[in-house]
Amino acid sequence: MGVHNYFKSLSDLEKLLRCPGKFKYHEHSVASHSFKVTKIAQFLGTVEEKYGHEVDWRSLYEKALNHDYAELFTGDIKTPVKYASKELRELFSQVEEEMAKKFIEREFPEEYQAIYLERFKEGKDDTLEGKILSVADKIDLLYESFGEIQKGNPEPLFLEIYQEALQTILRFKEMDSVQYFLTSILPDMQHERFIEQSELNIITNQMIKDALKG
Amino acid sequence: MGVHNYFKSLSDLEKLLRCPGKFKYHEHSVASHSFKVTKIAQFLGTVEEKYGHEVDWRSLYEKALNHDYAELFTGDIKTPVKYASKELRELFSQVEEEMAKKFIEREFPEEYQAIYLERFKEGKDDTLEGKILSVADKIDLLYESFGEIQKGNPEPLFLEIYQEALQTILRFKEMDSVQYFLTSILPDMQHERFIEQSELNIITNQMIKDALKG
Amino acid sequence: MGVHNYFKSLSDLEKLLRCPGKFKYHEHSVASHSFKVTKIAQFLGTVEEKYGHEVDWRSLYEKALNHDYAELFTGDIKTPVKYASKELRELFSQVEEEMAKKFIEREFPEEYQAIYLERFKEGKDDTLEGKILSVADKIDLLYESFGEIQKGNPEPLFLEIYQEALQTILRFKEMDSVQYFLTSILPDMQHERFIEQSELNIITNQMIKDALKG
Amino acid sequence: MGVHNYFKSLSDLEKLLRCPGKFKYHEHSVASHSFKVTKIAQFLGTVEEKYGHEVDWRSLYEKALNHDYAELFTGDIKTPVKYASKELRELFSQVEEEMAKKFIEREFPEEYQAIYLERFKEGKDDTLEGKILSVADKIDLLYESFGEIQKGNPEPLFLEIYQEALQTILRFKEMDSVQYFLTSILPDMQHERFIEQSELNIITNQMIKDALKG
Amino acid sequence: MGVHNYFKSLSDLEKLLRCPGKFKYHEHSVASHSFKVTKIAQFLGTVEEKYGHEVDWRSLYEKALNHDYAELFTGDIKTPVKYASKELRELFSQVEEEMAKKFIEREFPEEYQAIYLERFKEGKDDTLEGKILSVADKIDLLYESFGEIQKGNPEPLFLEIYQEALQTILRFKEMDSVQYFLTSILPDMQHERFIEQSELNIITNQMIKDALKG
Amino acid sequence: MGVHNYFKSLSDLEKLLRCPGKFKYHEHSVASHSFKVTKIAQFLGTVEEKYGHEVDWRSLYEKALNHDYAELFTGDIKTPVKYASKELRELFSQVEEEMAKKFIEREFPEEYQAIYLERFKEGKDDTLEGKILSVADKIDLLYESFGEIQKGNPEPLFLEIYQEALQTILRFKEMDSVQYFLTSILPDMQHERFIEQSELNIITNQMIKDALKG
């Protein structure tokens, strides 16, 4: 009981895998996903600022850092559940929120409870920071699913996730940071190359030929 | 080339292990360590605020999030190197900084370079935020080493790390958040219990006795 | 779509971990847990038969094999959720059942749907086979938690699980197979020994002494 | 000594890998393979029954559950050995059987020894249940090898295994359940798709175009 | 076919685990075991030379490097098999040797076959080099089993292995390098310490007291 | 302190990964890399001898076995660092050498220090043995990178490594063993085949057709 348990719980997030069993090449934990989302949100916020929008950085960082903390209590089951029904999805959000609330009331000293109740709330609201979080969360998901597809994971789930993530990002296409992502970052992902055996053989033969000539 | 490579590099941090080969029970990546340090810094900052100190949250979050990014280029070799010599340590910091600089100049568009050069600088300065980072970094290290010792890792390195981490925290003992840690969090870590076989047998026998009576 | 997807889903159960992140020494998948529970149920059924009770083997095997299939859809979240509230627990059972139903209707040819709907039902009823399943499930859980405690996992959750598992087994203490377990199997678990360093040193020194003498 | 050791040995089967070192994408343990084979046998038995054949379910489940238990003593070496010589293969079967016999005599109370000696016998005989086991075992092997090939494992061993498994299944082509497998399940495996980079780029570009238009 | 397959097979040795499923804290592959045995043999040979014995280094290195290559064909099953019967053990050695022979004849060009047939022979003969190999092999086994016991692995097998390894080393107690091991290396292993929770608490409290005083 | 620590350090090399986080399909430790390099060097030396060159086997084995021992102190950071600058590379070599020296002076009895200082020196000199080591080291790197590319790892680093390794091997093209490698081993690597889905379907359909006909 106490903040000690909160600190310890951070370690549990390191061991909580996203889509358990699905990623075959590169697994992702909730802890490292949260880190990446916060870093991506940082970049998107920086772009927004460049384009003259005011960013409440404290709010942005808080939203990004904590956005998946409640998965501590239910695991990462949102992905398969998401494809089931809307009611189920809402039910799960409700369950997670309730369990987070109980956790805070049990572990935190009273004077910090209100602050943490606020921090553990769903952050994806209509503020600029909420929207940046929505986009950053999906950009990381896009990278995670792209990484699997590119390495040869034939699981159709990843194509669905890739499409769903891109769809969500595109819903925010009015944002300057999303424009930046679509025009200056995504094309580089699309140009990632694969190394084919035939290409490897050509390179190898050329190198040997050059060396023997030299 | 481009921000795409920066986003991809975040994934590499997920696979970069701290003290590779030493943790036998629970491994930690640079990505998840950065996440935990940022969350711990968040709590420490909250305590500082409660005690009337003004916290620059944007600065605090930036420092914590980015504090180990340069390990991308050299791996987590600081721990063994640290125990070698001061010159070596400085050399490594210098190498890391230089490589981070080169990375920024190669991958980031010019208008974002200055911002990221600033962000990737060593954050452990004498500001309140720099000091919170120093403490948060060591609290996570304390938890990491405690976790190994508690689970039975006999490697003496972890006792050294535990002591070095606590020593550093104690150097900041004037801070209210450190006081809070020492009086309200650390004692709970110290009271963590081990489950002995004899205790298990007593519990088991009592439960059977009660059930057979009932 | 089709039985092919059902066969493929068996492979997903191999990757679905029980209590993800908690087991530090020996992880267990839903697939291998189901295997072990079925084997334990087989033994318990054999004891019941020895004592003159009639066992419906087909029913027993079906119950044991399928008892956790629905975790395919929600992951193994029952353990933490279990400690939350009764309503939540029922909610989750309901969700799992509904998702299993949808899966069967989507993947199985019509002529096999009724059979599989029956097979995926909760099997822990008041029949002898249902009670054997309840006990076998908890015996495996007892072994899983004992294994962690014995190897030094200090996580209190495992003591709670151990106690809860034993408690449930004891509720069936009238059954001959439970009597057999309590008198002929559990004591051997209790007598499992630990190897202490001091003991190792004594053995080593004695062996050297004997060898040098010889 | 005692059934406790038998229960503990089930856990060892969780850690015994099939074709150790060969599976690069999805490893399989003897425990989870046994689970999957039993589930596949269950489905094949259900089909046989639909077609009017009588299935001895108790026998079928016993055969499937126990068919690889003896690998506990020798590991999964059958695959490479299989490709060596017939004498060797028979030798290994003999060794395994003998070790299983010794294990039963050492660990089981006398009144259960005969039952377990029977259970640990080779189950692939000429009964309908023995033939279902032969087919189910190879269907799982087919899925295991297909999974590796599909994900890009270039190891020729998996093509050999795939062919050998299909060959064995085809030897039982008169069985109704094999007919069902060949006409209603295998084609779906053959239609599993790969996601190509070019396809991904087309989808992405289309989605962006649609969104920008909308 | 060809030396290419021999080179590739070295990689398989990296994935071949010793006592699969038994090591819970630190797993060992046949490749890295062979490396360690060769390095230990190098040290023992150096000691022998210091004491005036002539060492045929080429022979010593060849014996050590290749001593477990044949496990490529059968896996590391010697440990459990060893505890079964002498006949079985000899049978396995024979099988391994035969398979190694077949491999050489299939993969190596004729002019290298005799050399490799010689290299893959059992190296533990009565020459000084053969005896050093016997001892080095057991010293590594002693370290492997000690490592598990020290970290808390309660599996009795490791105590048996530890004793069997020490017993074998002691059989060579006349050798100078074994004397050196027993008097100058083993005692340091015996003095390895464990870190107790109580000790940790004392250190922690002392450090805090000192810091608060200072 | 003592040779015990040297023996223990060999185990650390088992856990030290090469290019940490980059290999997605087959990870390599420094220990097993050293083993493979020594085995490859053994073969190359054998070829050199066949062609009439005299090989100092003791020297060759010593060089190969110890060539990466110093990575114990800095981890395998050479790969990314290598692509940074020549100064940095030299700096790292110097650091490693110095740390190895300190280790020897601290752990080894005085009478063995000179021998081990010699053994831990950079072995890639202009002797035949030094050149064989250079080639063997790169052949293993070639296999490691080829293995990743062949299994579908799109990381461009592996193509760079492959090319750099082949380039280095080609620099020694005058050596008979390199000629042998280029003409009798590398072509087999180039002819390694991939199994395409379409090929798999053709095989499957043919097998079914044949079976149904038969």
Coordinates of N, CA and C in Angstrom, one line a residue, chain D residues 2 5 9 15 49 61 78 106 118 146 152 160 177 180 186 200:
Chain D
G2 N 6.3 -40.6 -6.5 CA 4.9 -40.6 -6.4 C 4.2 -39.8 -7.5
N5 N 5.5 -36.4 -8.6 CA 6.5 -36.3 -9.7 C 5.9 -36.4 -11.1
S9 N 6.1 -33.5 -13.8 CA 6.7 -33.8 -15.2 C 5.9 -33.1 -16.3
K15 N 8.3 -27.1 -21.4 CA 9.6 -26.5 -21.7 C 10.3 -27.3 -22.7
E49 N -18.1 -39.3 -36.7 CA -19.4 -39.7 -36.1 C -20.6 -39.2 -37.0
Y61 N -9.3 -39.9 -26.8 CA -8.7 -38.8 -26.0 C -7.4 -39.3 -25.3
K78 N 13.1 -37.1 -32.6 CA 12.6 -37.9 -33.7 C 12.8 -37.3 -35.0
R106 N 8.4 -46.6 -11.0 CA 9.0 -45.9 -9.9 C 8.0 -44.9 -9.2
E118 N -0.6 -49.0 -20.0 CA -1.5 -49.1 -21.1 C -1.6 -47.7 -21.8
F146 N 3.8 -25.2 -42.0 CA 3.2 -24.2 -42.9 C 3.4 -22.8 -42.3
G152 N 8.3 -17.1 -43.7 CA 9.6 -16.8 -44.4 C 10.8 -17.6 -44.0
E160 N 10.4 -30.3 -46.2 CA 10.4 -31.8 -46.1 C 9.3 -32.3 -45.1
S177 N -13.1 -38.2 -42.4 CA -12.5 -37.0 -41.7 C -11.3 -36.5 -42.6
Y180 N -12.8 -34.7 -45.5 CA -13.3 -33.4 -45.0 C -12.1 -32.4 -44.9
L186 N -8.0 -27.7 -45.8 CA -6.7 -27.5 -46.5 C -6.8 -26.3 -47.6
L200 N 0.5 -2.8 -49.9 CA 0.4 -1.9 -48.8 C 0.5 -0.5 -49.3

